[in-house]
mmCIF file of C-alpha atoms in Angstrom:
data_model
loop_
_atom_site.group_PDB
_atom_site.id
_atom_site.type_symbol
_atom_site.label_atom_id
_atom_site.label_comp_id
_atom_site.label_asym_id
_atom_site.label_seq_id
_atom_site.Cartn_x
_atom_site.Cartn_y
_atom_site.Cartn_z
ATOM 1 C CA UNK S 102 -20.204 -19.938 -32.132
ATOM 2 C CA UNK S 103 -17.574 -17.974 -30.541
ATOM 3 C CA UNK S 104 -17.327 -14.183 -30.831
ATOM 4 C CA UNK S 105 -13.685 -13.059 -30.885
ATOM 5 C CA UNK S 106 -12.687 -9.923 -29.269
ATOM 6 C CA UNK S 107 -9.692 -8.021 -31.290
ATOM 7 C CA UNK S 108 -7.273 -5.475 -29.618
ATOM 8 C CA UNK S 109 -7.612 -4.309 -25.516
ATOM 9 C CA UNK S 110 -10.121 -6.206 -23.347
ATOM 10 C CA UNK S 111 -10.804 -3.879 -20.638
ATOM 11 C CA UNK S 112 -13.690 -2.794 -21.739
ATOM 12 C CA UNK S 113 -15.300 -6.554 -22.060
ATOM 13 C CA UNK S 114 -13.537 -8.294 -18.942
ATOM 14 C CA UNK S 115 -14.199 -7.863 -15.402
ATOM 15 C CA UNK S 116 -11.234 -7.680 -13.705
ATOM 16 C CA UNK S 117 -11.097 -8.459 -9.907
ATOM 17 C CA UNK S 118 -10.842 -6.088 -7.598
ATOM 18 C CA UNK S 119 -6.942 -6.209 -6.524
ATOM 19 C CA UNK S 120 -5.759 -5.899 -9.706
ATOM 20 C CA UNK S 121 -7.633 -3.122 -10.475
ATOM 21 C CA UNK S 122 -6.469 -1.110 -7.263
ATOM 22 C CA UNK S 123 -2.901 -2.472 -8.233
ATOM 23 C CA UNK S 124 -3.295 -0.836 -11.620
ATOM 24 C CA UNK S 125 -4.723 2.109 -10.278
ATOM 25 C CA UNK S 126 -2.434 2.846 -8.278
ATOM 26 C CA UNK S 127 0.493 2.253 -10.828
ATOM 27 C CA UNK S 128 -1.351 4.827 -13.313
ATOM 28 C CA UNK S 129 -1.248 7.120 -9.816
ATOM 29 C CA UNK S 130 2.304 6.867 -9.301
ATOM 30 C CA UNK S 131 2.700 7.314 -13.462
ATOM 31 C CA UNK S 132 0.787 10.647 -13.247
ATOM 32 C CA UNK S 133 1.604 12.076 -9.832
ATOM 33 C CA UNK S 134 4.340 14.115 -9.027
ATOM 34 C CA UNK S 135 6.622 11.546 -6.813
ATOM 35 C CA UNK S 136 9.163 12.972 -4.290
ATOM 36 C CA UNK S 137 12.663 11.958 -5.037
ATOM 37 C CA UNK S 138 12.212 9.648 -1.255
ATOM 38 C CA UNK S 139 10.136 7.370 -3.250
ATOM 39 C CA UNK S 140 11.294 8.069 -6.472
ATOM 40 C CA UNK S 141 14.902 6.527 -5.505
ATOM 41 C CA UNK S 142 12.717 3.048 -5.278
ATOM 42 C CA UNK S 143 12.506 2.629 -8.962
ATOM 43 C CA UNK S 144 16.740 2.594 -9.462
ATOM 44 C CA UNK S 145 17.027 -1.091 -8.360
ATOM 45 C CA UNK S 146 20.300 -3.807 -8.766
ATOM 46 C CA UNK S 147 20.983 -4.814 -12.023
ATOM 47 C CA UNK S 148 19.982 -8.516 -13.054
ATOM 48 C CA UNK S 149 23.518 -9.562 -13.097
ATOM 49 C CA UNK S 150 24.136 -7.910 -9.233
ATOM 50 C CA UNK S 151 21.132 -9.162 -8.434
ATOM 51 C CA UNK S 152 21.831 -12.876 -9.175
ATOM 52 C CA UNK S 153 25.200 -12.596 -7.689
ATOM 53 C CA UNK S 154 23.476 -11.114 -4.276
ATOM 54 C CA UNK S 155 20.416 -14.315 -4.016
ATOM 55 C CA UNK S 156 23.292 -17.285 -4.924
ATOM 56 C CA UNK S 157 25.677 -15.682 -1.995
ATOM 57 C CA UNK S 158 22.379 -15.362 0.268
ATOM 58 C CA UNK S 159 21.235 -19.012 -0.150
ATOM 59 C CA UNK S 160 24.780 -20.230 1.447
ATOM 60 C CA UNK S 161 23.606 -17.895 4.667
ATOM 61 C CA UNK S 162 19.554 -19.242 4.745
ATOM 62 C CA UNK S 163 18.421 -19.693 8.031
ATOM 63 C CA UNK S 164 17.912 -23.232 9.548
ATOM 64 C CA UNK S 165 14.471 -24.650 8.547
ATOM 65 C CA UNK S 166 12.330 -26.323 11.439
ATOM 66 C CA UNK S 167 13.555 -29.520 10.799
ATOM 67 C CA UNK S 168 16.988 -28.812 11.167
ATOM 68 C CA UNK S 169 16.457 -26.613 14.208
ATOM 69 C CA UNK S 170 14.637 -29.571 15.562
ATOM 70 C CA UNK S 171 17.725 -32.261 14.883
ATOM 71 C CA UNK S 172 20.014 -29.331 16.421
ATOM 72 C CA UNK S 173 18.188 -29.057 19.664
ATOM 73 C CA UNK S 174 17.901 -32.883 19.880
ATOM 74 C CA UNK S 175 21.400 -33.443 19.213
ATOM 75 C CA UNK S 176 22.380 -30.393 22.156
ATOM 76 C CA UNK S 177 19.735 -31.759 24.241
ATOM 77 C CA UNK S 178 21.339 -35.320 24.158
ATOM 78 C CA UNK S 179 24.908 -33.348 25.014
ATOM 79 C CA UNK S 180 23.656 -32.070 27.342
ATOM 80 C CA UNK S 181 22.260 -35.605 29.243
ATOM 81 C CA UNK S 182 25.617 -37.071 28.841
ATOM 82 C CA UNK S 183 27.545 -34.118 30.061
ATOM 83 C CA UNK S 184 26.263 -30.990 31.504
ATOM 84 C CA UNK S 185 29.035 -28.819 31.034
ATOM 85 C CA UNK S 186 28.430 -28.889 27.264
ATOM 86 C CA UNK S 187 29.273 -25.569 25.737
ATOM 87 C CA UNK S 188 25.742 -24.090 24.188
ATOM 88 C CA UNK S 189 26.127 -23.902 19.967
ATOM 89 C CA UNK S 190 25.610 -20.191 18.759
ATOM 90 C CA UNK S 191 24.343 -19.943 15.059
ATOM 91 C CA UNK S 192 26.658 -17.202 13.877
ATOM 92 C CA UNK S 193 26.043 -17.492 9.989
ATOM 93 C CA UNK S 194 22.753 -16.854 8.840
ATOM 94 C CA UNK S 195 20.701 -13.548 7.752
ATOM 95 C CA UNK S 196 18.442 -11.450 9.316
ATOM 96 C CA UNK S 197 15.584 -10.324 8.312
ATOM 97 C CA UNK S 198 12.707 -8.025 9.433
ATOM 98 C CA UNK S 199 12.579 -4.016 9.543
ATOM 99 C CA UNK S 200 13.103 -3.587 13.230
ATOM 100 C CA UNK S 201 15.704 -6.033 13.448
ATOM 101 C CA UNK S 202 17.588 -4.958 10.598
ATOM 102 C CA UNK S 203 17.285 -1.209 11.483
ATOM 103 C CA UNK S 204 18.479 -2.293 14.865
ATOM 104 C CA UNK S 205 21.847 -4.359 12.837
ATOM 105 C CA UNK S 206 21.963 -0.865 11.170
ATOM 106 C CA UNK S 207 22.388 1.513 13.960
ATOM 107 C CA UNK S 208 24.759 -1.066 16.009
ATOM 108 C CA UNK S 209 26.450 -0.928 12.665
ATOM 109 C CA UNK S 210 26.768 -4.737 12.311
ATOM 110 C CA UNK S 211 25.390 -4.944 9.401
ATOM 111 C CA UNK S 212 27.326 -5.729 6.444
ATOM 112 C CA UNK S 213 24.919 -5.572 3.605
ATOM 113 C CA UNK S 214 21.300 -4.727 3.472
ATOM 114 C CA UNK S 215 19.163 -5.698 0.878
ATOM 115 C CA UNK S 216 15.461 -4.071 0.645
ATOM 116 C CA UNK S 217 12.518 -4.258 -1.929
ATOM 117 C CA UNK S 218 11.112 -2.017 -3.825
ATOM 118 C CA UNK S 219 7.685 -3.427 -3.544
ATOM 119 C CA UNK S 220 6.678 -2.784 0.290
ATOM 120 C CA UNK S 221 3.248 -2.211 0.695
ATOM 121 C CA UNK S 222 3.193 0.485 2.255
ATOM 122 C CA UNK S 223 6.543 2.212 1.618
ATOM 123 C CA UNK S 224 6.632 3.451 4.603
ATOM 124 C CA UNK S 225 7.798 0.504 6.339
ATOM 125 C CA UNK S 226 11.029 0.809 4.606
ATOM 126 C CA UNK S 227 11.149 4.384 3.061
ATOM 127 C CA UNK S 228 13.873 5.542 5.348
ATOM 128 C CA UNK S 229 15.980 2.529 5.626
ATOM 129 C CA UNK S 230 18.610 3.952 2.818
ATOM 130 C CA UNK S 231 18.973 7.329 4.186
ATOM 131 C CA UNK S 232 20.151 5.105 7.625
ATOM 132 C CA UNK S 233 22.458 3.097 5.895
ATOM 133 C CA UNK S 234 23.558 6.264 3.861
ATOM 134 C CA UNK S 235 24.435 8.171 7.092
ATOM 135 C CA UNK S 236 25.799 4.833 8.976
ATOM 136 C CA UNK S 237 27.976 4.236 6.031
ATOM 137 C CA UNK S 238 26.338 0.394 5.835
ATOM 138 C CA UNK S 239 26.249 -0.874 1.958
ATOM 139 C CA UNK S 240 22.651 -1.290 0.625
ATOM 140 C CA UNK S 241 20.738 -2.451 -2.518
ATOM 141 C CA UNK S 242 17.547 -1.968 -3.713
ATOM 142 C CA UNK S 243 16.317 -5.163 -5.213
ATOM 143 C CA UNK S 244 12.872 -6.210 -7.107
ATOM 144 C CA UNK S 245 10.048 -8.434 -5.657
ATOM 145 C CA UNK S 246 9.743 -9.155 -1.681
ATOM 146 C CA UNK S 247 8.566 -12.289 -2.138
ATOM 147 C CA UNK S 248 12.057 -13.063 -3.982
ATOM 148 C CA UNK S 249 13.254 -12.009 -0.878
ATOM 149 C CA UNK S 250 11.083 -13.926 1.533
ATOM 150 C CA UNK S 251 12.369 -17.057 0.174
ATOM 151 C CA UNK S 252 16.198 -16.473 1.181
ATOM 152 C CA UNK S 253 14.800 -16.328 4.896
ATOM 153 C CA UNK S 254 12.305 -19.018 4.576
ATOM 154 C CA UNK S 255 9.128 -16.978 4.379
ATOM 155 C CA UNK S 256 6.485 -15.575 2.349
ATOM 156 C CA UNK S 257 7.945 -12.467 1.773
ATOM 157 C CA UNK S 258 10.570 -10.044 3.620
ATOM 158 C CA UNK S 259 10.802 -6.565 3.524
ATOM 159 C CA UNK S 260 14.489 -6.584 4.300
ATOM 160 C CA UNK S 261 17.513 -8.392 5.495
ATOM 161 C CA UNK S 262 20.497 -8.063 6.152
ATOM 162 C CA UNK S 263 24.255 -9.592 6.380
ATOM 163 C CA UNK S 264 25.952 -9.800 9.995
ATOM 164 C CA UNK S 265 28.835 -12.406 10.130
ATOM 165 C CA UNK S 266 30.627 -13.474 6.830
ATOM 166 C CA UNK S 267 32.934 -16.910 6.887
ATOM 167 C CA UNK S 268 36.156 -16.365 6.209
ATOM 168 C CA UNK S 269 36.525 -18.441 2.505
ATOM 169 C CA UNK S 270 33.694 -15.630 1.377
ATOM 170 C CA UNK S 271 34.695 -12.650 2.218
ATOM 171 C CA UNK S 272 36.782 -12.302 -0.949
ATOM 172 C CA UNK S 273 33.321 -12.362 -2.575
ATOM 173 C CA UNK S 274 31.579 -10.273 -0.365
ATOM 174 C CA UNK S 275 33.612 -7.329 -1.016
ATOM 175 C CA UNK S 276 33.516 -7.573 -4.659
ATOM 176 C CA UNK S 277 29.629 -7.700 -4.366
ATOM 177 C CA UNK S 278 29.970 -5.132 -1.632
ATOM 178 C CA UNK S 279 32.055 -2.607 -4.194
ATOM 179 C CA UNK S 280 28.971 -3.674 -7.000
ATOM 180 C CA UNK S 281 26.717 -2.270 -4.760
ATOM 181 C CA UNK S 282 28.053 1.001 -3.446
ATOM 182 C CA UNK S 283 29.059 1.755 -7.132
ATOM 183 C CA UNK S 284 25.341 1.129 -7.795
ATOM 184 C CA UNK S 285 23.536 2.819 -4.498
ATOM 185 C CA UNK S 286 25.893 4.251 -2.054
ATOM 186 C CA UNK S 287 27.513 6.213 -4.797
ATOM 187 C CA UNK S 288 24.387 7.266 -6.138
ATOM 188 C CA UNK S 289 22.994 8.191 -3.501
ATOM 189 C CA UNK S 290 22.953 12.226 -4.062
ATOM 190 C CA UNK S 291 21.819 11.938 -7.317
ATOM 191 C CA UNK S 292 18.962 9.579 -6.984
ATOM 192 C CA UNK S 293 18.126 12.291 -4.190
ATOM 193 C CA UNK S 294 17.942 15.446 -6.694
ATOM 194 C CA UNK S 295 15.119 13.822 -9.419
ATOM 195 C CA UNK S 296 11.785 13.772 -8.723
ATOM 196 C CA UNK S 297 8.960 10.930 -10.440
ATOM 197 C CA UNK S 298 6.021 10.550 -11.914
ATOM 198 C CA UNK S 299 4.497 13.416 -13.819
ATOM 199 C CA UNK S 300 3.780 11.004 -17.220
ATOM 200 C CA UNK S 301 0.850 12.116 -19.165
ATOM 201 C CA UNK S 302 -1.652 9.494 -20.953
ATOM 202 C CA UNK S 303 -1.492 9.185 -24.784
ATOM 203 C CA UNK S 304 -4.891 10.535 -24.488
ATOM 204 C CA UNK S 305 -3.975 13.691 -22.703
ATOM 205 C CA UNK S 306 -1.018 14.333 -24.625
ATOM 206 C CA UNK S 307 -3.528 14.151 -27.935
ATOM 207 C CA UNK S 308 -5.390 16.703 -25.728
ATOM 208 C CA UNK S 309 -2.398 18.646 -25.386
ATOM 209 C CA UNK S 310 -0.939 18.825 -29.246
ATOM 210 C CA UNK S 311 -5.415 19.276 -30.304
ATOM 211 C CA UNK S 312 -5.206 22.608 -28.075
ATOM 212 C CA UNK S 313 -2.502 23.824 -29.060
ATOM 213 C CA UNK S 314 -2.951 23.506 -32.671
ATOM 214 C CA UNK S 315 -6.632 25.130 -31.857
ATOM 215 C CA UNK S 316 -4.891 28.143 -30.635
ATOM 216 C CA UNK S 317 -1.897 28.505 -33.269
ATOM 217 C CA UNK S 318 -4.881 28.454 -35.565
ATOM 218 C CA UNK S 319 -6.835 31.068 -34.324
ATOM 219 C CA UNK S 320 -3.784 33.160 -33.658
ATOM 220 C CA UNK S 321 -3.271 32.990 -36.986
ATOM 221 C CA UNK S 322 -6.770 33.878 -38.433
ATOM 222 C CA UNK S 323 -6.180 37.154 -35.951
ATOM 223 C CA UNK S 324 -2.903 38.460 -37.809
ATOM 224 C CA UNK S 325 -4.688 37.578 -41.381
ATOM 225 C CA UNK S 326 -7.280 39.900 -40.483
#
């Protein structure tokens, strides 16, 4: 025999411990009063930007160990044969990484910066669009680090960032470039002026509307008598 549980199971599951603190801290961020610095984290790319943006950034993924390893091999055997053989320079790829990209940033050859919304903590990457604001350096906003993480061959990424573009792309770099200052860089101000959070519960809102009908009632037994 079975019993079957109808409706919410919080009260009869045990959930482990991260995804209660992940929930927790979502309800926090829900009922909190969020400065518009973390606020502007919600506004991310659009789905269609955003697919646009990761098909681009796969043509630019960085060399995996085995192909580093048959490039090396193949310079190193150059380089037996003739010892003047010029050195090859990998000049199409992305970059990724918050000091690195910061460092693209301020040099100001960066082309396009792409950051998550989900950096744990924020701080890592909560001034990173005010840079590329003042630097005048396009930037989006995108879901998901991990999504991320996978153009550069890792885990997860906080950021990266464009350098060199080939020249048969660059058509299609600017149009994505013009998607996302439309999206970010012209939004900028705006995104600055509202502030987040402040979301009451169902329950507290029931609080809310119980009170005040309390008082409009007793008001109104005091001008009867």
């Amino acid at each position: 025999y079975q019993r079957r549980v109808h409706g919410d199971l919080k009260r009869v599951v045990r959930w482990p411990g991260y995804i209660s603190r992940s929930r927790g801290k979502a309800t926090l961020l829900k009922r909190l009063k969020v400065p518009p610095a973390i606020n502007q984290f919600k506004f991310v790319a659009r789905r269609s930007l955003r697919t646009e943006l990761y098909k681009f950034a796969r043509k630019y993924k960085p060399e995996s160990r085995l192909e580093r390893r048959k490039r090396l091999r193949g310079e190193a055997k150059k380089k037996v044969k003739e010892p003047s053989a010029p050195h090859t320079v990998k000049k199409f790829d992305i970059k990724s990484g918050a000091q690195r990209v910061s460092r693209l940033v301020e040099q100001k050859r960066a082309k396009l910066v792409l950051i998550a919304n989900d950096v744990d903590p924020l701080e890592i990457v909560i001034w990173l669009p005010s840079l590329c604001k003042k630097l005048g350096v396009p930037y989006v906003i995108v879901q998901n680090k991990a999504a991320l993480g996978k153009l550069v061959r890792r885990k997860t990424a906080t950021c990266i960032a464009f350098t060199n573009i080939k020249n048969e792309d660059k058509g299609a770099f600017d149009k994505l470039v013009e998607s996302a200052n439309k999206q970010f860089a012209d939004q900028y101000e705006e995104q600055r002026k509202h502030w987040g959070g402040r979301i009451l519960s169902s329950k507290t809102k029931y609080k809310i509307e119980a009170d005040k009908r309390r008082r409009a009632a007793a008001q109104a037994k005091r001008e009867g008598r």
